[in-house]
Amino acid sequence: MSGDFRLKGGRIDKNCEINFTFNGQSMRGYLGDTLASALLANKKHLVARSFKYHRPRGIFSAGSEEPNALVTLVKDNHSEPNLRATTIELYEGLEAKSQNHKGSLEFDLMRVNDFLSPFLSAGFYYKTFMWPKKFWEKLYEPVIRAAAGLGSLDMKSDPSVYDKGFLHCDLLIIGAGPAGLIAASEAANNGLKVLICDEDFLLGGRLNSDDEKIEGLSSVDWVRKKIGELKKLKNVRLMNRTTVYGAFDHGIFGALERKTDHIVNSHGKPRQVLWKVYSKRSLLCAGASERGISFGNNDRPGILLSSALRSYATRWAVKPGEKIAVFTNNNDGWRTARVLREKGCNVVAVIDSREDTSEQLYGINSYKGKTVVTTSGIKRIKSVTLNDGTKITVDCLGISGGWNPNIHLTCHQRGRPEWNHKTHCFIPGETPIGMKVAGSANGLFGLSEIIQETIAKTQAICKELNFTTKKATQIKASSQNLDIEPLWHVAESKARAWVDMQNDVTTKDIYQSHMEGFRSVEHLKRYTTLGMATDQGKNSNIIGLAIMAQIQKKPIEEVGTTIFRPPFTPISIGALAGRGRGKDFRPYRLTPSHKWATENGAIFVEAGNWLRAQWFPKNGETFWRDSVNREVKETRTSVGICDVTTLGKIDIKGKDAGEFLNRIYANNFGKLPIGKTRYGLMLREDGIAYDDGTTARFSENHFVMTTTTANAVLVFRNLEFYRQCIWSDFDVHLISTTDMWAQFAVAGPNSRKLLQKIVDKEFDISNEKFPFMGCKEITVCDGIIARLFRISFSGELAFELAVPTRYGDSLIRVLMEAGKEFQVTPYGTEALGVMRIEKGHAAGNELNGQTSAQNLGMGRMISKKNDCVGNIMSEREEFDDKDGLRLVGFKPMTRSQQLKAGAHFFSKGKKYNMDTDEGWMTSVAYSPILEHYIGLGYIKNGSNRLGEKVMSVDLLNNQIFEVEIVSPHFLDPEGERLRA
Amino acid sequence: MNYSALKVFFQGLSGNKGWKPMWREPEPKEEYDILIVGGGGHGLSTAYYLAKEFQEKKIAVLEKGWIGSGNIGRNTTIIRSNYLLKGNQPFYELSMKLWENLEQDFNYNAMISQRGIMNLFHNDPQRDAYTRRGNSMMISGAGAVMLNEKEVRRVAPFLDFDNARFPIKGALCQTRGGTVRHDAVAWGYARGADRLGVDIIQNCPVLNILVENDKCIGVETAKGTIKAKKIAICVAGSSSQVMNMAGLKLPIESHVLQAFVTEGLKPVLPGVITFGAGHFYVSQSDKGGLVFGGDIDGYNSYAQRGNLPTVEDVCEGGMAIMPMIGRSKLLRMWGGIMDMSMDGSPFIDKTKIEGLFFNGGWCYGGFKATPASGFCFAHLLSKGEPHETALEFRLDRFQRGAVIDEKGQGAQPNLH
Amino acid sequence: MKKAKALNQTYIRQWNKKFMIINHPILGPRDANEFVYKGDAELLNRPHWTPNATKRATYAEQEEFHDYLYLRNNPAGEHKELWYHEQGDRSWLIITRDTLTHQISKVELVREFLKEKVT
């Protein structure tokens, strides 16, 4: 074990060693390590390559803001790219790989980009690669694309399970550092239901990394004690490994909990859980992140944020280097030097840009009023050079450029942060309603002040929620003053100075951006790609903005701010999708005869969320159309049965039900006799055909409507709209009964005979007593209530029989049994489709939301007597076009010719273009009765062109041939069969 | 300054210190011939074509913030001309042709990448509808290819063919479809227009439209009153707000559409892919991020941000067709304000106020239309007559019943 | 932007995806996902017209209906709008919501609102 690089103490378990590999090299760490701390403990500084120049990069931070140390993890034989080594918990057998290099990490061939960097400045690609034109597709773009991206996606399907859940609380606290823990305990003591989340696996925030004193205890002991107390409270839920990633409307937050990422074997438990948190109030205690300073070659491995050095030394007991220097513009850098020295590290220098600071550490060289202008060392920093020429040999450099409050969530509803001139950072501006901000996230950096403010804000929240508050707790703690002097960019640096490490944006790019007119912050970001990397500019945005402000000689707040958008840290798409994938993408709706159909070998098809039987293959039938042809023929010659439960069914009752229907349908319904059914065409308010179906009148005030399968929900919604919002004085009530009745079509010449076998004797369904379009409430099979309609979609003598859904399965079995003597056949949606095309009935392909009643040939059905939905708008000039589209039938000139839905029609001899286009084929089928293909379609002035031959043009499938316009009623145009 | 590889090379040698601003920052003049309100893609392209193709002089573009800050900078960068209806398809095909020659035309590389767009379908009625659409594309010269399931497998083997709730049956493709670097389009047009003398005035919100005797005479702005003979409004999501200044009510609602990008990944997607049984469309940018989107949130909004359920819905759609993206990570999401029209199609038209012209109602399809929208609007502004491909984009089409409803959803903007 | 939208009628749209809380006058706070959005509450004011079997609707009548059906105020700010509690009690609601902030200030039942209007 790399004992040399471990210090005493730390919040790791030194009794629990963990083996892992990095690029195949075996290493060891301890329980409680992150991959980053373990790599550092194994003297591994070069861990990644930058995006554009492929510069060698090391670990820069100790948290989720990490821009450099991105790795690919391989677990369960599946790799995951772009994970931050600083947030990966070490587990036994962890397998990590570096990314974005050709050749090995140490000798990346793409490093050549770094030497070409003068020609790869901001926006260079917008100015070249344009000549010759065709080279872009063939050469330039493929090269650019090959260089894109960091890690590689595993092309196998993500094997993990993701879950979703809901949480409710009075107060959501985001961040479990000092502010969060104190707020939680204060709010809980006052009776609030509290949820506190932290992205880290270890609660306590920087208290785990900084030696502070609270209530007389060391900060680490205080955290342990506080968490122990909170865990005992029933009204507090503590969630570690949980990132609150977004603030949405009305106090709703998104949070992602990493459940098993840190465990070797998940044992089937979800990898991550996406929580939706409903909160009455929220308190953002997300702390602050340290930022760097731009100076020459400030991106070398071994250069870390000063606070990260402190974290590695304190929390993870890692010695980050043998000769450490710190470069700072505030007191926090001195604190790092002090802590590192106390831990036994060799601190060789503190370079402070402030001349008049009183900070001093005995035995450490201090360079006050000095800055670092450049560094040396390819794979790890070797020395720093100061602006006075001093060169100091180091192997590790900490940078402290001040602190940025983590205000991200305050911006998620487009609140704009405000610049604070004392602490030189953005603090929250307008926050989402119900959110307060406390602690470092609010721009406070002294622990004592943080505690006082947090208690006051928590008390205010309790009062807002009408909880009686107890006396505020008094907590004593240490305090510090940053005393920061802004320093963003060491101007004397001649070498490139990085602002955005991952995307390789340097100060020169910002100067160039300004030179070329990209001066607004958003332009700067978009032109240079500053802040667009996986860290979303957590480190770089403000430095870039400040440099732009310096160039423009304006205060920062005048140059602008960029607001943060969700998510706070990247969220896997798998987690956002949850279980809604694969077969579970949408729920299945099954028909009452589904079980029976499955037993009988049906092939199913998706119809919306429904699964419907498409056809029922019989032994020996190898081609789907064999089955469909048989089902059509047998239905037309004897009897067939089809489950039509999916049609929407709506019961309509009330004194004004008739008048209501009069207005809902385009055609008249008020005078429909009791015991009769009528076809109804529904228009939208804009006069376009919306839906069709039949409505039956069972009594004076009781109608039963059917809708198409696809529009069942929409029509009901629409009916409720007119009932409640438009004709609210009508006495009419609606109930959707789609799921309450199982409905079967029984069609064919023997359908009556079959039904007579199961309809109870007291009901006469002969042609005389129960003629075409009749309807009746009856009983079947000895007293089971049923509704019988004599309606026909197939064009045969046909009935639709509905029984309560729970009898649906029995009914299909009874019907099939009773039908044996007629060789009854079940038929699926394909045969249904063939028969309706033979009969010329419009369906979904014809009622596509673009066609009017006139187009359908039903213009004359529209009521002229009363105001109904859509009739006034259907009188607009373009609707009345006499040469408009009409629905007609088409047949091929030769029997064997196959028609194609989606083909367009042209008059013979015309060129094919949008102006000569005359219509299109909507539906086609092979008619086993006529023994040739038949089609329905819209063509201009179609009803006056019967017998004319036109071109059916399907350029997509390269099929162009003549077809004849015919009546859409291919079979039994007089309707003798259905009246039989 | 003309851009070229040589220029980049010599600038590189001299420390990139000789670049010039891509556009001037002029103060507004008192009067212009044509004043364009809105410095987004459509406004800037209108200005560019007015100056370049129609030789108009004295043109200014007024932008309330920074140019390109609206939907041109917050979309999923897809271009295509795969429309169905006569009112739309020739227009989008014109746009596609302009895209294809744009970079040489305005001397700026907007990284137009025609790697194809593939609309998956999952059932027979969809196939029929796509056949009809594909034939519209063929007869308008846009080109289309129908792929069966096997062919889709070959192009995109990573799609879920075997475990899908709605199995993939095939796809309608336009090989000329693709993506463009969206910001660069705004910058390229701005630079091109500026070089032709157009004044681009940023940070200059329009406060009022000045109308006298049903005639538009100018606008009041944060930088003073500016007179103009013709005023052209192209402000996308703010259309209703701006036109209201002239007392006009529009057949438009403003809705939020969210878009998403993942972290950079090595190339995985061949082109643009859209899901036919849910809301999901995706492409991969030249930087490696998966850029994807879905449906609008569905309620009127000017908030430029959306809500989580839409995000989840879109990601479900993504996982349903390409479950290998499960461990790619959503990096950033943003929302744009869409000017959703009553039939899902746009307007490029005069108004009843003389001198006031309107371009809007682009729903979430405005990006791909940017070149043709500018070209046709410039045509209308300069010649007083609509361009032949934009004849049907009239404001009075609802009075006449001549709707251009690609999806057949009727007067319900959130369904388009 | 391309939207993968099914063009056929068999695909049921699941577009009612919202993340807000609506304080239903009867049922209390409910997730907006249970509701379907329609649009401006002006849609309540459907023009009355009486057809005549012998003549077409007049231009003025058509114009009035056109304005009702197609034109919207589309305000940036307070907006009265219609929502339908489809996954709930099936009531239509008038919700006063700010389109800039999404804050909801009032929720009323349409039927109560119309009753008061009459009386």
Coordinates of N, CA and C in Angstrom, one line a residue, chain A residues 59 79 173 220 251 264 267 380 466 496 545 587 636-637 645 683 698 787 813 845 926 946 954:
Chain A
I59 N -6.4 15.7 -11.4 CA -7.5 16.0 -10.6 C -7.4 17.5 -10.2
S79 N -20.1 -0.3 -19.8 CA -19.3 0.9 -19.4 C -20.1 2.2 -19.4
I173 N -34.4 20.8 2.5 CA -33.1 21.4 2.7 C -32.1 20.8 1.8
V220 N -15.7 17.7 12.8 CA -16.0 16.3 12.4 C -16.8 15.6 13.5
G251 N -42.9 24.7 -6.0 CA -42.2 24.0 -4.9 C -41.9 22.5 -5.2
V264 N -20.7 -3.2 -5.0 CA -20.2 -4.1 -6.0 C -21.4 -4.8 -6.8
H267 N -27.7 -6.5 -6.4 CA -28.7 -7.5 -6.0 C -30.1 -7.2 -6.5
R380 N 3.2 16.4 -14.9 CA 2.9 16.8 -13.6 C 3.7 18.1 -13.4
N466 N -46.8 28.7 9.8 CA -47.7 28.7 11.0 C -47.3 27.7 12.0
R496 N -0.3 30.5 -22.6 CA -1.8 30.4 -22.5 C -2.3 30.1 -21.1
L545 N -16.3 35.7 -17.4 CA -17.1 36.9 -17.3 C -16.3 38.1 -16.8
P587 N -48.5 1.5 -21.0 CA -49.3 0.3 -20.5 C -50.0 -0.3 -21.7
R636 N -68.5 -13.4 -44.7 CA -69.5 -12.9 -45.7 C -70.4 -14.1 -46.1
T637 N -70.0 -15.3 -45.9 CA -70.8 -16.4 -46.4 C -71.6 -17.0 -45.2
T645 N -64.7 -4.0 -28.5 CA -64.8 -3.3 -27.2 C -64.0 -2.0 -27.2
L683 N -68.2 17.0 -36.3 CA -67.2 17.9 -36.8 C -66.4 18.6 -35.6
F698 N -82.1 4.5 -26.3 CA -82.8 3.4 -25.6 C -84.1 3.9 -24.9
R787 N -76.8 -5.3 -24.3 CA -77.3 -4.3 -25.2 C -77.1 -4.8 -26.6
R813 N -66.6 -17.2 -25.6 CA -66.6 -18.7 -25.6 C -68.0 -19.3 -25.9
N845 N -57.7 6.4 -41.6 CA -56.9 7.0 -42.8 C -57.7 8.0 -43.5
Y926 N -56.8 -6.0 -50.4 CA -57.1 -7.1 -51.4 C -58.5 -7.6 -51.0
L946 N -66.4 9.3 -61.9 CA -66.5 7.9 -61.8 C -66.2 7.3 -63.2
D954 N -46.7 6.4 -57.2 CA -46.0 6.2 -55.9 C -44.5 6.2 -56.3

